[in-house]
PDB file of C-alpha atoms and ligand atoms in Angstrom:
ATOM      1  CA  MET X 547     -50.269 -24.280 -16.473  1.00  0.00           C
ATOM      2  CA  THR X 548     -51.852 -24.574 -19.903  1.00  0.00           C
ATOM      3  CA  ALA X 549     -52.353 -28.190 -20.772  1.00  0.00           C
ATOM      4  CA  ILE X 550     -52.849 -27.739 -24.491  1.00  0.00           C
ATOM      5  CA  PRO X 551     -50.634 -25.907 -26.959  1.00  0.00           C
ATOM      6  CA  ASP X 552     -51.576 -22.590 -28.566  1.00  0.00           C
ATOM      7  CA  LEU X 553     -51.187 -23.251 -32.293  1.00  0.00           C
ATOM      8  CA  HIS X 554     -52.401 -20.022 -33.899  1.00  0.00           C
ATOM      9  CA  THR X 555     -50.899 -16.594 -33.151  1.00  0.00           C
ATOM     10  CA  HIS X 556     -49.743 -13.442 -34.946  1.00  0.00           C
ATOM     11  CA  SER X 557     -46.848 -11.000 -34.563  1.00  0.00           C
ATOM     12  CA  THR X 558     -45.787  -7.740 -36.199  1.00  0.00           C
ATOM     13  CA  ALA X 559     -44.446  -9.858 -39.070  1.00  0.00           C
ATOM     14  CA  SER X 560     -48.109  -9.770 -40.187  1.00  0.00           C
ATOM     15  CA  ASP X 561     -51.042  -8.032 -38.431  1.00  0.00           C
ATOM     16  CA  GLY X 562     -50.273  -8.717 -34.769  1.00  0.00           C
ATOM     17  CA  THR X 563     -49.165  -5.857 -32.547  1.00  0.00           C
ATOM     18  CA  LEU X 564     -46.405  -7.629 -30.582  1.00  0.00           C
ATOM     19  CA  SER X 565     -42.939  -8.352 -32.010  1.00  0.00           C
ATOM     20  CA  PRO X 566     -42.120 -12.058 -32.242  1.00  0.00           C
ATOM     21  CA  THR X 567     -39.916 -11.662 -29.142  1.00  0.00           C
ATOM     22  CA  ASP X 568     -42.657  -9.977 -27.073  1.00  0.00           C
ATOM     23  CA  LEU X 569     -45.253 -12.485 -28.278  1.00  0.00           C
ATOM     24  CA  VAL X 570     -43.153 -15.461 -27.176  1.00  0.00           C
ATOM     25  CA  ALA X 571     -42.244 -13.822 -23.857  1.00  0.00           C
ATOM     26  CA  ARG X 572     -45.931 -13.126 -23.180  1.00  0.00           C
ATOM     27  CA  ALA X 573     -46.893 -16.692 -24.075  1.00  0.00           C
ATOM     28  CA  ALA X 574     -44.215 -18.008 -21.681  1.00  0.00           C
ATOM     29  CA  SER X 575     -45.566 -15.764 -18.899  1.00  0.00           C
ATOM     30  CA  ALA X 576     -49.063 -16.980 -19.613  1.00  0.00           C
ATOM     31  CA  GLY X 577     -47.874 -20.556 -19.046  1.00  0.00           C
ATOM     32  CA  VAL X 578     -47.890 -21.666 -22.699  1.00  0.00           C
ATOM     33  CA  ARG X 579     -45.387 -24.451 -23.181  1.00  0.00           C
ATOM     34  CA  VAL X 580     -45.886 -25.108 -26.887  1.00  0.00           C
ATOM     35  CA  LEU X 581     -46.611 -22.163 -29.182  1.00  0.00           C
ATOM     36  CA  ALA X 582     -47.018 -21.843 -32.948  1.00  0.00           C
ATOM     37  CA  LEU X 583     -46.391 -18.493 -34.620  1.00  0.00           C
ATOM     38  CA  THR X 584     -48.690 -18.443 -37.661  1.00  0.00           C
ATOM     39  CA  ASP X 585     -48.397 -15.066 -39.350  1.00  0.00           C
ATOM     40  CA  HIS X 586     -50.466 -14.358 -42.471  1.00  0.00           C
ATOM     41  CA  ASP X 587     -48.637 -15.409 -45.650  1.00  0.00           C
ATOM     42  CA  THR X 588     -45.126 -15.068 -44.154  1.00  0.00           C
ATOM     43  CA  THR X 589     -42.575 -16.909 -42.062  1.00  0.00           C
ATOM     44  CA  ALA X 590     -40.485 -13.786 -41.536  1.00  0.00           C
ATOM     45  CA  GLY X 591     -41.083 -13.710 -37.737  1.00  0.00           C
ATOM     46  CA  LEU X 592     -40.034 -17.281 -37.039  1.00  0.00           C
ATOM     47  CA  GLU X 593     -36.300 -16.791 -36.621  1.00  0.00           C
ATOM     48  CA  GLU X 594     -36.698 -14.092 -34.013  1.00  0.00           C
ATOM     49  CA  ALA X 595     -39.458 -16.062 -32.269  1.00  0.00           C
ATOM     50  CA  ARG X 596     -37.254 -19.151 -32.139  1.00  0.00           C
ATOM     51  CA  ARG X 597     -34.441 -17.224 -30.399  1.00  0.00           C
ATOM     52  CA  GLU X 598     -36.832 -16.045 -27.698  1.00  0.00           C
ATOM     53  CA  ALA X 599     -38.468 -19.492 -27.369  1.00  0.00           C
ATOM     54  CA  ASN X 600     -35.030 -20.986 -26.746  1.00  0.00           C
ATOM     55  CA  ALA X 601     -34.291 -18.299 -24.165  1.00  0.00           C
ATOM     56  CA  GLN X 602     -37.627 -18.930 -22.437  1.00  0.00           C
ATOM     57  CA  GLY X 603     -37.388 -22.691 -22.660  1.00  0.00           C
ATOM     58  CA  ILE X 604     -40.659 -23.178 -24.521  1.00  0.00           C
ATOM     59  CA  VAL X 605     -41.320 -25.113 -27.735  1.00  0.00           C
ATOM     60  CA  LEU X 606     -41.894 -23.034 -30.859  1.00  0.00           C
ATOM     61  CA  VAL X 607     -43.747 -24.695 -33.727  1.00  0.00           C
ATOM     62  CA  SER X 608     -42.909 -23.032 -37.052  1.00  0.00           C
ATOM     63  CA  GLY X 609     -46.201 -22.042 -38.613  1.00  0.00           C
ATOM     64  CA  VAL X 610     -47.870 -19.861 -41.212  1.00  0.00           C
ATOM     65  CA  GLU X 611     -51.503 -18.929 -41.981  1.00  0.00           C
ATOM     66  CA  ILE X 612     -52.049 -18.918 -45.733  1.00  0.00           C
ATOM     67  CA  SER X 613     -54.816 -16.964 -47.472  1.00  0.00           C
ATOM     68  CA  VAL X 614     -56.783 -19.160 -49.899  1.00  0.00           C
ATOM     69  CA  THR X 615     -59.478 -18.431 -52.421  1.00  0.00           C
ATOM     70  CA  TRP X 616     -61.929 -21.292 -52.535  1.00  0.00           C
ATOM     71  CA  GLY X 617     -64.849 -20.668 -54.878  1.00  0.00           C
ATOM     72  CA  GLU X 618     -65.758 -17.051 -54.188  1.00  0.00           C
ATOM     73  CA  ARG X 619     -64.609 -17.188 -50.578  1.00  0.00           C
ATOM     74  CA  THR X 620     -61.459 -16.399 -48.695  1.00  0.00           C
ATOM     75  CA  ILE X 621     -60.518 -19.092 -46.248  1.00  0.00           C
ATOM     76  CA  HIS X 622     -57.402 -19.511 -44.127  1.00  0.00           C
ATOM     77  CA  VAL X 623     -55.195 -22.588 -43.905  1.00  0.00           C
ATOM     78  CA  VAL X 624     -52.654 -22.897 -41.129  1.00  0.00           C
ATOM     79  CA  GLY X 625     -49.434 -24.819 -41.787  1.00  0.00           C
ATOM     80  CA  LEU X 626     -47.822 -26.316 -38.670  1.00  0.00           C
ATOM     81  CA  GLY X 627     -44.263 -27.629 -38.466  1.00  0.00           C
ATOM     82  CA  VAL X 628     -43.210 -26.147 -41.802  1.00  0.00           C
ATOM     83  CA  ASP X 629     -39.571 -25.750 -42.818  1.00  0.00           C
ATOM     84  CA  PRO X 630     -39.294 -22.008 -43.484  1.00  0.00           C
ATOM     85  CA  GLU X 631     -36.343 -22.670 -45.804  1.00  0.00           C
ATOM     86  CA  ASN X 632     -38.447 -24.688 -48.193  1.00  0.00           C
ATOM     87  CA  ALA X 633     -38.323 -23.208 -51.710  1.00  0.00           C
ATOM     88  CA  ALA X 634     -41.850 -24.252 -52.806  1.00  0.00           C
ATOM     89  CA  LEU X 635     -43.392 -22.685 -49.708  1.00  0.00           C
ATOM     90  CA  GLN X 636     -41.359 -19.503 -50.008  1.00  0.00           C
ATOM     91  CA  GLN X 637     -42.191 -19.157 -53.712  1.00  0.00           C
ATOM     92  CA  GLY X 638     -45.861 -19.556 -52.956  1.00  0.00           C
ATOM     93  CA  LEU X 639     -45.760 -16.987 -50.148  1.00  0.00           C
ATOM     94  CA  ALA X 640     -43.838 -14.534 -52.349  1.00  0.00           C
ATOM     95  CA  GLY X 641     -46.693 -14.597 -54.852  1.00  0.00           C
ATOM     96  CA  LEU X 642     -49.212 -13.866 -52.063  1.00  0.00           C
ATOM     97  CA  LEU X 643     -47.130 -10.965 -50.747  1.00  0.00           C
ATOM     98  CA  GLU X 644     -47.020  -9.483 -54.232  1.00  0.00           C
ATOM     99  CA  TYR X 645     -50.812  -9.693 -54.477  1.00  0.00           C
ATOM    100  CA  ARG X 646     -51.101  -8.195 -50.969  1.00  0.00           C
ATOM    101  CA  SER X 647     -48.984  -5.162 -51.967  1.00  0.00           C
ATOM    102  CA  TRP X 648     -51.159  -4.523 -55.022  1.00  0.00           C
ATOM    103  CA  ARG X 649     -54.328  -5.034 -52.970  1.00  0.00           C
ATOM    104  CA  ALA X 650     -53.151  -2.588 -50.278  1.00  0.00           C
ATOM    105  CA  GLU X 651     -52.667   0.135 -52.915  1.00  0.00           C
ATOM    106  CA  GLU X 652     -56.037  -0.717 -54.444  1.00  0.00           C
ATOM    107  CA  ILE X 653     -57.792  -0.455 -51.063  1.00  0.00           C
ATOM    108  CA  GLY X 654     -56.077   2.932 -50.661  1.00  0.00           C
ATOM    109  CA  ARG X 655     -57.326   4.057 -54.082  1.00  0.00           C
ATOM    110  CA  ARG X 656     -60.875   2.927 -53.344  1.00  0.00           C
ATOM    111  CA  LEU X 657     -60.995   4.656 -49.975  1.00  0.00           C
ATOM    112  CA  ALA X 658     -59.560   7.797 -51.588  1.00  0.00           C
ATOM    113  CA  LYS X 659     -62.501   7.807 -54.021  1.00  0.00           C
ATOM    114  CA  GLN X 660     -64.744   7.962 -50.930  1.00  0.00           C
ATOM    115  CA  GLY X 661     -62.854  11.000 -49.700  1.00  0.00           C
ATOM    116  CA  ILE X 662     -60.565   9.148 -47.278  1.00  0.00           C
ATOM    117  CA  GLU X 663     -57.100  10.357 -48.162  1.00  0.00           C
ATOM    118  CA  GLY X 664     -53.809   8.839 -47.058  1.00  0.00           C
ATOM    119  CA  ALA X 665     -55.197   5.450 -46.035  1.00  0.00           C
ATOM    120  CA  TYR X 666     -52.557   3.457 -47.888  1.00  0.00           C
ATOM    121  CA  GLU X 667     -49.740   5.479 -46.344  1.00  0.00           C
ATOM    122  CA  GLY X 668     -51.418   5.313 -42.945  1.00  0.00           C
ATOM    123  CA  ALA X 669     -51.891   1.545 -43.102  1.00  0.00           C
ATOM    124  CA  ARG X 670     -48.363   1.102 -44.338  1.00  0.00           C
ATOM    125  CA  ALA X 671     -47.009   3.142 -41.442  1.00  0.00           C
ATOM    126  CA  LEU X 672     -48.796   0.829 -38.973  1.00  0.00           C
ATOM    127  CA  SER X 673     -47.335  -2.265 -40.678  1.00  0.00           C
ATOM    128  CA  ASN X 674     -43.765  -3.507 -40.867  1.00  0.00           C
ATOM    129  CA  GLY X 675     -43.625  -1.995 -44.359  1.00  0.00           C
ATOM    130  CA  THR X 676     -43.647  -5.330 -46.255  1.00  0.00           C
ATOM    131  CA  LEU X 677     -46.926  -6.964 -45.303  1.00  0.00           C
ATOM    132  CA  ILE X 678     -50.009  -4.746 -45.233  1.00  0.00           C
ATOM    133  CA  GLY X 679     -53.321  -6.315 -44.235  1.00  0.00           C
ATOM    134  CA  ARG X 680     -56.854  -5.063 -43.787  1.00  0.00           C
ATOM    135  CA  THR X 681     -56.219  -4.892 -40.058  1.00  0.00           C
ATOM    136  CA  HIS X 682     -53.677  -2.103 -40.675  1.00  0.00           C
ATOM    137  CA  PHE X 683     -56.303  -0.166 -42.625  1.00  0.00           C
ATOM    138  CA  ALA X 684     -58.765  -0.822 -39.795  1.00  0.00           C
ATOM    139  CA  ARG X 685     -56.394   0.611 -37.215  1.00  0.00           C
ATOM    140  CA  PHE X 686     -55.732   3.661 -39.379  1.00  0.00           C
ATOM    141  CA  LEU X 687     -59.480   4.371 -39.785  1.00  0.00           C
ATOM    142  CA  VAL X 688     -60.042   3.961 -36.051  1.00  0.00           C
ATOM    143  CA  ASP X 689     -57.144   6.355 -35.321  1.00  0.00           C
ATOM    144  CA  ARG X 690     -58.793   8.837 -37.718  1.00  0.00           C
ATOM    145  CA  ARG X 691     -62.058   8.338 -35.816  1.00  0.00           C
ATOM    146  CA  LEU X 692     -63.827   7.205 -38.947  1.00  0.00           C
ATOM    147  CA  ALA X 693     -64.985   4.116 -37.066  1.00  0.00           C
ATOM    148  CA  LYS X 694     -65.292   3.230 -33.393  1.00  0.00           C
ATOM    149  CA  ASP X 695     -63.303  -0.025 -33.502  1.00  0.00           C
ATOM    150  CA  THR X 696     -61.748  -2.449 -35.960  1.00  0.00           C
ATOM    151  CA  ALA X 697     -64.884  -4.634 -36.157  1.00  0.00           C
ATOM    152  CA  ASP X 698     -66.795  -1.465 -37.153  1.00  0.00           C
ATOM    153  CA  VAL X 699     -64.278  -0.708 -39.918  1.00  0.00           C
ATOM    154  CA  PHE X 700     -64.650  -4.192 -41.381  1.00  0.00           C
ATOM    155  CA  LYS X 701     -68.422  -3.860 -41.274  1.00  0.00           C
ATOM    156  CA  HIS X 702     -68.571  -0.461 -42.958  1.00  0.00           C
ATOM    157  CA  PHE X 703     -65.495  -0.319 -45.159  1.00  0.00           C
ATOM    158  CA  LEU X 704     -63.695  -3.577 -45.818  1.00  0.00           C
ATOM    159  CA  THR X 705     -66.155  -6.370 -46.479  1.00  0.00           C
ATOM    160  CA  THR X 706     -68.230  -7.367 -49.550  1.00  0.00           C
ATOM    161  CA  GLY X 707     -70.046  -4.442 -51.084  1.00  0.00           C
ATOM    162  CA  LYS X 708     -68.308  -1.799 -48.963  1.00  0.00           C
ATOM    163  CA  PRO X 709     -66.142   1.026 -50.373  1.00  0.00           C
ATOM    164  CA  GLY X 710     -62.712  -0.396 -49.525  1.00  0.00           C
ATOM    165  CA  TYR X 711     -63.525  -4.005 -50.422  1.00  0.00           C
ATOM    166  CA  VAL X 712     -61.334  -5.800 -52.908  1.00  0.00           C
ATOM    167  CA  ALA X 713     -62.285  -9.397 -53.741  1.00  0.00           C
ATOM    168  CA  GLY X 714     -59.516 -11.754 -52.695  1.00  0.00           C
ATOM    169  CA  ARG X 715     -57.385 -13.473 -55.300  1.00  0.00           C
ATOM    170  CA  TRP X 716     -55.316 -15.694 -53.080  1.00  0.00           C
ATOM    171  CA  ALA X 717     -53.807 -19.147 -53.528  1.00  0.00           C
ATOM    172  CA  SER X 718     -55.803 -22.234 -54.459  1.00  0.00           C
ATOM    173  CA  LEU X 719     -56.598 -24.790 -51.763  1.00  0.00           C
ATOM    174  CA  GLU X 720     -54.625 -27.448 -53.622  1.00  0.00           C
ATOM    175  CA  ALA X 721     -51.508 -25.296 -54.070  1.00  0.00           C
ATOM    176  CA  THR X 722     -51.607 -24.177 -50.423  1.00  0.00           C
ATOM    177  CA  VAL X 723     -51.810 -27.673 -49.036  1.00  0.00           C
ATOM    178  CA  GLY X 724     -49.100 -28.680 -51.504  1.00  0.00           C
ATOM    179  CA  TRP X 725     -46.667 -25.982 -50.288  1.00  0.00           C
ATOM    180  CA  ILE X 726     -47.280 -26.879 -46.639  1.00  0.00           C
ATOM    181  CA  ARG X 727     -46.724 -30.573 -47.326  1.00  0.00           C
ATOM    182  CA  GLU X 728     -43.592 -29.941 -49.393  1.00  0.00           C
ATOM    183  CA  ALA X 729     -42.293 -27.918 -46.462  1.00  0.00           C
ATOM    184  CA  GLY X 730     -42.884 -30.950 -44.227  1.00  0.00           C
ATOM    185  CA  GLY X 731     -45.824 -29.402 -42.388  1.00  0.00           C
ATOM    186  CA  GLN X 732     -49.390 -30.325 -41.503  1.00  0.00           C
ATOM    187  CA  ALA X 733     -52.219 -28.333 -43.108  1.00  0.00           C
ATOM    188  CA  VAL X 734     -55.130 -27.253 -40.921  1.00  0.00           C
ATOM    189  CA  VAL X 735     -58.314 -25.382 -41.900  1.00  0.00           C
ATOM    190  CA  ALA X 736     -58.376 -22.263 -39.676  1.00  0.00           C
ATOM    191  CA  HIS X 737     -61.434 -21.051 -37.693  1.00  0.00           C
ATOM    192  CA  PRO X 738     -64.050 -22.830 -39.898  1.00  0.00           C
ATOM    193  CA  ALA X 739     -67.087 -21.379 -38.126  1.00  0.00           C
ATOM    194  CA  ARG X 740     -66.075 -17.901 -39.286  1.00  0.00           C
ATOM    195  CA  TYR X 741     -66.914 -18.670 -42.907  1.00  0.00           C
ATOM    196  CA  GLY X 742     -70.634 -18.943 -42.273  1.00  0.00           C
ATOM    197  CA  MET X 743     -70.957 -22.001 -44.528  1.00  0.00           C
ATOM    198  CA  THR X 744     -73.840 -24.448 -44.606  1.00  0.00           C
ATOM    199  CA  ARG X 745     -73.164 -27.929 -43.304  1.00  0.00           C
ATOM    200  CA  THR X 746     -73.040 -29.266 -46.870  1.00  0.00           C
ATOM    201  CA  ARG X 747     -70.487 -26.690 -47.931  1.00  0.00           C
ATOM    202  CA  VAL X 748     -68.318 -27.363 -44.909  1.00  0.00           C
ATOM    203  CA  GLN X 749     -68.373 -31.038 -45.835  1.00  0.00           C
ATOM    204  CA  ARG X 750     -67.353 -30.205 -49.386  1.00  0.00           C
ATOM    205  CA  LEU X 751     -64.506 -27.950 -48.195  1.00  0.00           C
ATOM    206  CA  LEU X 752     -63.173 -30.492 -45.705  1.00  0.00           C
ATOM    207  CA  GLY X 753     -63.538 -33.323 -48.196  1.00  0.00           C
ATOM    208  CA  GLU X 754     -61.547 -31.510 -50.890  1.00  0.00           C
ATOM    209  CA  PHE X 755     -59.030 -30.359 -48.317  1.00  0.00           C
ATOM    210  CA  ARG X 756     -58.447 -33.918 -47.201  1.00  0.00           C
ATOM    211  CA  GLU X 757     -58.120 -35.147 -50.795  1.00  0.00           C
ATOM    212  CA  HIS X 758     -55.345 -32.615 -51.336  1.00  0.00           C
ATOM    213  CA  GLY X 759     -53.551 -33.951 -48.252  1.00  0.00           C
ATOM    214  CA  GLY X 760     -54.856 -31.613 -45.535  1.00  0.00           C
ATOM    215  CA  VAL X 761     -54.884 -33.290 -42.129  1.00  0.00           C
ATOM    216  CA  GLY X 762     -56.526 -31.047 -39.553  1.00  0.00           C
ATOM    217  CA  VAL X 763     -59.219 -28.516 -38.635  1.00  0.00           C
ATOM    218  CA  GLU X 764     -59.265 -25.956 -35.855  1.00  0.00           C
ATOM    219  CA  VAL X 765     -61.909 -27.052 -33.408  1.00  0.00           C
ATOM    220  CA  VAL X 766     -61.017 -24.735 -30.556  1.00  0.00           C
ATOM    221  CA  THR X 767     -60.057 -21.167 -31.528  1.00  0.00           C
ATOM    222  CA  GLY X 768     -60.620 -17.629 -30.303  1.00  0.00           C
ATOM    223  CA  SER X 769     -63.612 -16.918 -32.532  1.00  0.00           C
ATOM    224  CA  HIS X 770     -65.410 -20.228 -31.884  1.00  0.00           C
ATOM    225  CA  SER X 771     -68.184 -20.627 -29.334  1.00  0.00           C
ATOM    226  CA  ARG X 772     -68.404 -23.884 -27.397  1.00  0.00           C
ATOM    227  CA  ASP X 773     -71.165 -24.953 -29.800  1.00  0.00           C
ATOM    228  CA  ASP X 774     -68.853 -24.254 -32.750  1.00  0.00           C
ATOM    229  CA  ALA X 775     -66.208 -26.433 -31.081  1.00  0.00           C
ATOM    230  CA  PHE X 776     -68.683 -29.320 -30.790  1.00  0.00           C
ATOM    231  CA  THR X 777     -69.918 -28.830 -34.390  1.00  0.00           C
ATOM    232  CA  PHE X 778     -66.380 -28.923 -35.809  1.00  0.00           C
ATOM    233  CA  ALA X 779     -65.297 -31.742 -33.521  1.00  0.00           C
ATOM    234  CA  ARG X 780     -68.045 -33.737 -35.221  1.00  0.00           C
ATOM    235  CA  HIS X 781     -66.901 -32.641 -38.682  1.00  0.00           C
ATOM    236  CA  ALA X 782     -63.345 -33.586 -37.788  1.00  0.00           C
ATOM    237  CA  ARG X 783     -64.416 -37.089 -36.701  1.00  0.00           C
ATOM    238  CA  GLU X 784     -66.634 -37.610 -39.764  1.00  0.00           C
ATOM    239  CA  GLN X 785     -63.881 -36.517 -42.168  1.00  0.00           C
ATOM    240  CA  ARG X 786     -61.115 -38.288 -40.223  1.00  0.00           C
ATOM    241  CA  LEU X 787     -59.284 -35.008 -39.641  1.00  0.00           C
ATOM    242  CA  LEU X 788     -57.191 -34.170 -36.594  1.00  0.00           C
ATOM    243  CA  ALA X 789     -58.298 -31.411 -34.242  1.00  0.00           C
ATOM    244  CA  SER X 790     -56.220 -28.290 -33.650  1.00  0.00           C
ATOM    245  CA  ALA X 791     -56.431 -25.517 -31.088  1.00  0.00           C
ATOM    246  CA  GLY X 792     -55.138 -21.942 -31.180  1.00  0.00           C
ATOM    247  CA  SER X 793     -56.156 -18.561 -29.846  1.00  0.00           C
ATOM    248  CA  ASP X 794     -55.602 -16.514 -33.056  1.00  0.00           C
ATOM    249  CA  TYR X 795     -54.033 -13.936 -30.750  1.00  0.00           C
ATOM    250  CA  HIS X 796     -53.205 -10.562 -32.418  1.00  0.00           C
ATOM    251  CA  GLY X 797     -51.941  -8.597 -29.409  1.00  0.00           C
ATOM    252  CA  PRO X 798     -53.111  -6.886 -26.216  1.00  0.00           C
ATOM    253  CA  ILE X 799     -55.109  -4.280 -28.151  1.00  0.00           C
ATOM    254  CA  TYR X 800     -57.777  -7.004 -28.338  1.00  0.00           C
ATOM    255  CA  PRO X 801     -58.163  -7.521 -24.604  1.00  0.00           C
ATOM    256  CA  TRP X 802     -60.924 -10.118 -24.834  1.00  0.00           C
ATOM    257  CA  LEU X 803     -58.447 -12.664 -26.197  1.00  0.00           C
ATOM    258  CA  GLU X 804     -55.378 -13.959 -24.359  1.00  0.00           C
ATOM    259  CA  LEU X 805     -52.648 -16.436 -25.206  1.00  0.00           C
ATOM    260  CA  GLY X 806     -53.136 -20.005 -24.042  1.00  0.00           C
ATOM    261  CA  ARG X 807     -56.555 -19.534 -22.456  1.00  0.00           C
ATOM    262  CA  LEU X 808     -58.010 -22.359 -24.494  1.00  0.00           C
ATOM    263  CA  PRO X 809     -60.761 -24.713 -23.445  1.00  0.00           C
ATOM    264  CA  SER X 810     -59.947 -28.395 -23.959  1.00  0.00           C
ATOM    265  CA  LEU X 811     -60.920 -30.212 -27.133  1.00  0.00           C
ATOM    266  CA  PRO X 812     -64.295 -31.950 -27.041  1.00  0.00           C
ATOM    267  CA  GLU X 813     -64.263 -35.695 -26.318  1.00  0.00           C
ATOM    268  CA  GLY X 814     -63.500 -37.960 -29.201  1.00  0.00           C
ATOM    269  CA  CYS X 815     -61.158 -35.607 -31.081  1.00  0.00           C
ATOM    270  CA  THR X 816     -57.685 -36.737 -31.995  1.00  0.00           C
ATOM    271  CA  PRO X 817     -55.426 -33.768 -31.276  1.00  0.00           C
ATOM    272  CA  ILE X 818     -53.116 -32.768 -34.114  1.00  0.00           C
ATOM    273  CA  TRP X 819     -50.224 -33.006 -31.619  1.00  0.00           C
ATOM    274  CA  HIS X 820     -51.009 -36.615 -30.614  1.00  0.00           C
ATOM    275  CA  ASP X 821     -47.811 -37.917 -32.208  1.00  0.00           C
ATOM    276  CA  TRP X 822     -45.600 -34.826 -32.033  1.00  0.00           C
ATOM    277  CA  PRO X 823     -42.255 -35.664 -30.462  1.00  0.00           C
ATOM    278  CA  GLU X 824     -42.091 -32.205 -28.873  1.00  0.00           C
ATOM    279  CA  MET X 825     -45.389 -32.893 -27.104  1.00  0.00           C
ATOM    280  CA  VAL X 826     -44.419 -36.180 -25.473  1.00  0.00           C
ATOM    281  CA  ASN X 827     -43.183 -34.560 -22.249  1.00  0.00           C
ATOM    282  CA  GLU X 828     -46.073 -32.116 -22.226  1.00  0.00           C
ATOM    283  CA  ILE X 829     -48.681 -34.847 -22.598  1.00  0.00           C
ATOM    284  CA  ALA X 830     -46.972 -36.948 -19.902  1.00  0.00           C
ATOM    285  CA  ALA X 831     -46.862 -33.928 -17.552  1.00  0.00           C
ATOM    286  CA  HIS X 832     -50.574 -33.254 -18.181  1.00  0.00           C
ATOM    287  CA  ARG X 833     -51.527 -36.895 -17.520  1.00  0.00           C
ATOM    288  CA  THR X 834     -49.589 -36.811 -14.269  1.00  0.00           C
ATOM    289  CA  ALA X 835     -51.229 -33.543 -13.302  1.00  0.00           C
ATOM    290  CA  ALA X 836     -54.679 -34.914 -14.101  1.00  0.00           C
ATOM    291  CA  VAL X 837     -54.298 -38.026 -11.899  1.00  0.00           C
TER     292      VAL X 837
HETATM  293  P1  LIG V 760     -56.380  -9.746 -44.703  1.00  0.00           P
HETATM  294  O1  LIG V 760     -55.678 -11.069 -44.673  1.00  0.00           O
HETATM  295  O2  LIG V 760     -55.429  -8.609 -44.860  1.00  0.00           O
HETATM  296  O3  LIG V 760     -57.498  -9.721 -45.658  1.00  0.00           O
HETATM  297  O4  LIG V 760     -56.997  -9.506 -43.253  1.00  0.00           O
HETATM  298  C1  LIG V 760     -57.617 -10.544 -42.551  1.00  0.00           C
HETATM  299  C2  LIG V 760     -57.502 -10.235 -41.075  1.00  0.00           C
HETATM  300  O5  LIG V 760     -58.387  -9.170 -40.729  1.00  0.00           O
HETATM  301  C3  LIG V 760     -57.935 -11.347 -40.167  1.00  0.00           C
HETATM  302  O6  LIG V 760     -56.861 -12.208 -39.928  1.00  0.00           O
HETATM  303  C4  LIG V 760     -58.308 -10.650 -38.916  1.00  0.00           C
HETATM  304  O7  LIG V 760     -57.157 -10.324 -38.163  1.00  0.00           O
HETATM  305  C5  LIG V 760     -58.897  -9.384 -39.436  1.00  0.00           C
HETATM  306  N1  LIG V 760     -60.387  -9.396 -39.541  1.00  0.00           N
HETATM  307  C6  LIG V 760     -61.111  -9.975 -40.496  1.00  0.00           C
HETATM  308  N2  LIG V 760     -62.445  -9.776 -40.284  1.00  0.00           N
HETATM  309  C7  LIG V 760     -62.512  -8.983 -39.159  1.00  0.00           C
HETATM  310  C8  LIG V 760     -63.598  -8.410 -38.432  1.00  0.00           C
HETATM  311  N3  LIG V 760     -64.856  -8.569 -38.824  1.00  0.00           N
HETATM  312  N4  LIG V 760     -63.294  -7.679 -37.356  1.00  0.00           N
HETATM  313  C9  LIG V 760     -62.014  -7.485 -36.941  1.00  0.00           C
HETATM  314  N5  LIG V 760     -60.962  -8.015 -37.622  1.00  0.00           N
HETATM  315  C10 LIG V 760     -61.213  -8.756 -38.697  1.00  0.00           C
HETATM  316 MN1  LIG V 761     -55.140 -11.314 -38.785  1.00  0.00          MN
HETATM  317 MN1  LIG V 762     -57.475 -16.223 -40.091  1.00  0.00          MN
HETATM  318 MN1  LIG V 763     -55.035 -15.859 -37.698  1.00  0.00          MN
END
């Protein structure tokens, strides 16, 4: 049984490959007791996920992963325990979806200039039709055998300086944390090691984030090594931020990552769920099991 919750996952509501129902069912089979669905820039999958979580008897935390432009960089901020009905949050997300739609067409146009026709239509067909991400383009290009896997597509087509790259113009850090807080949620900086920042820049990011009302940072996540976990556990302690943990699962097409297979948080972290009412029984069960 997984002792710690999995607080970062994706469904077909964004760029995951499992429906919210299948994702929750798979999490339950994997022994996950507390799961957050955190689709990119949308809460559209939460209602379906909640129905299945109730059927499976597991706790679903309403989440979202918001795309942020901070300086010249794109960073991701996860909101946990948000009210999906909140108007400020939904207005913010609507703006991001509008930008996403324009960006998807623009990526299509740029790839077409390189002789790759039909990429927009292809990516759209692999998406749910309303939220198109770079991952959908990546899958299209892999299907067309223009790259060997999605990582290869990002490297050759979709990152800075490459033909299909469009610089992000997402939400500000302040607005994002504001929407999450207005929706009653906790804001968490996602997968910080992925941004390749210097220690000083990380400190600046986390400092600003905290000033805006952010409360947590992902210490354990699918793309972090154990060293990364220790590094960000230290940052979390220094900045008095809570530590979160989530797989960043996108579906079984990425077989190296599974739901709920998370190492424990390094010593000295305060878990973001330390005072969650829905975790009281889980924590008690874990303590008993550990004795
Ligand atoms: P987007 O929000 O549409 O710009 O897409 C971001 C998503 O692309 C991330 O959440 C990942 O799922 C995926 N992604 C980003 N970088 C890579 C990479 N180097 N290899 C594979 N997938 C990536
Ligand atoms: Mn993704
Ligand atoms: Mn992310
Ligand atoms: Mn994610």
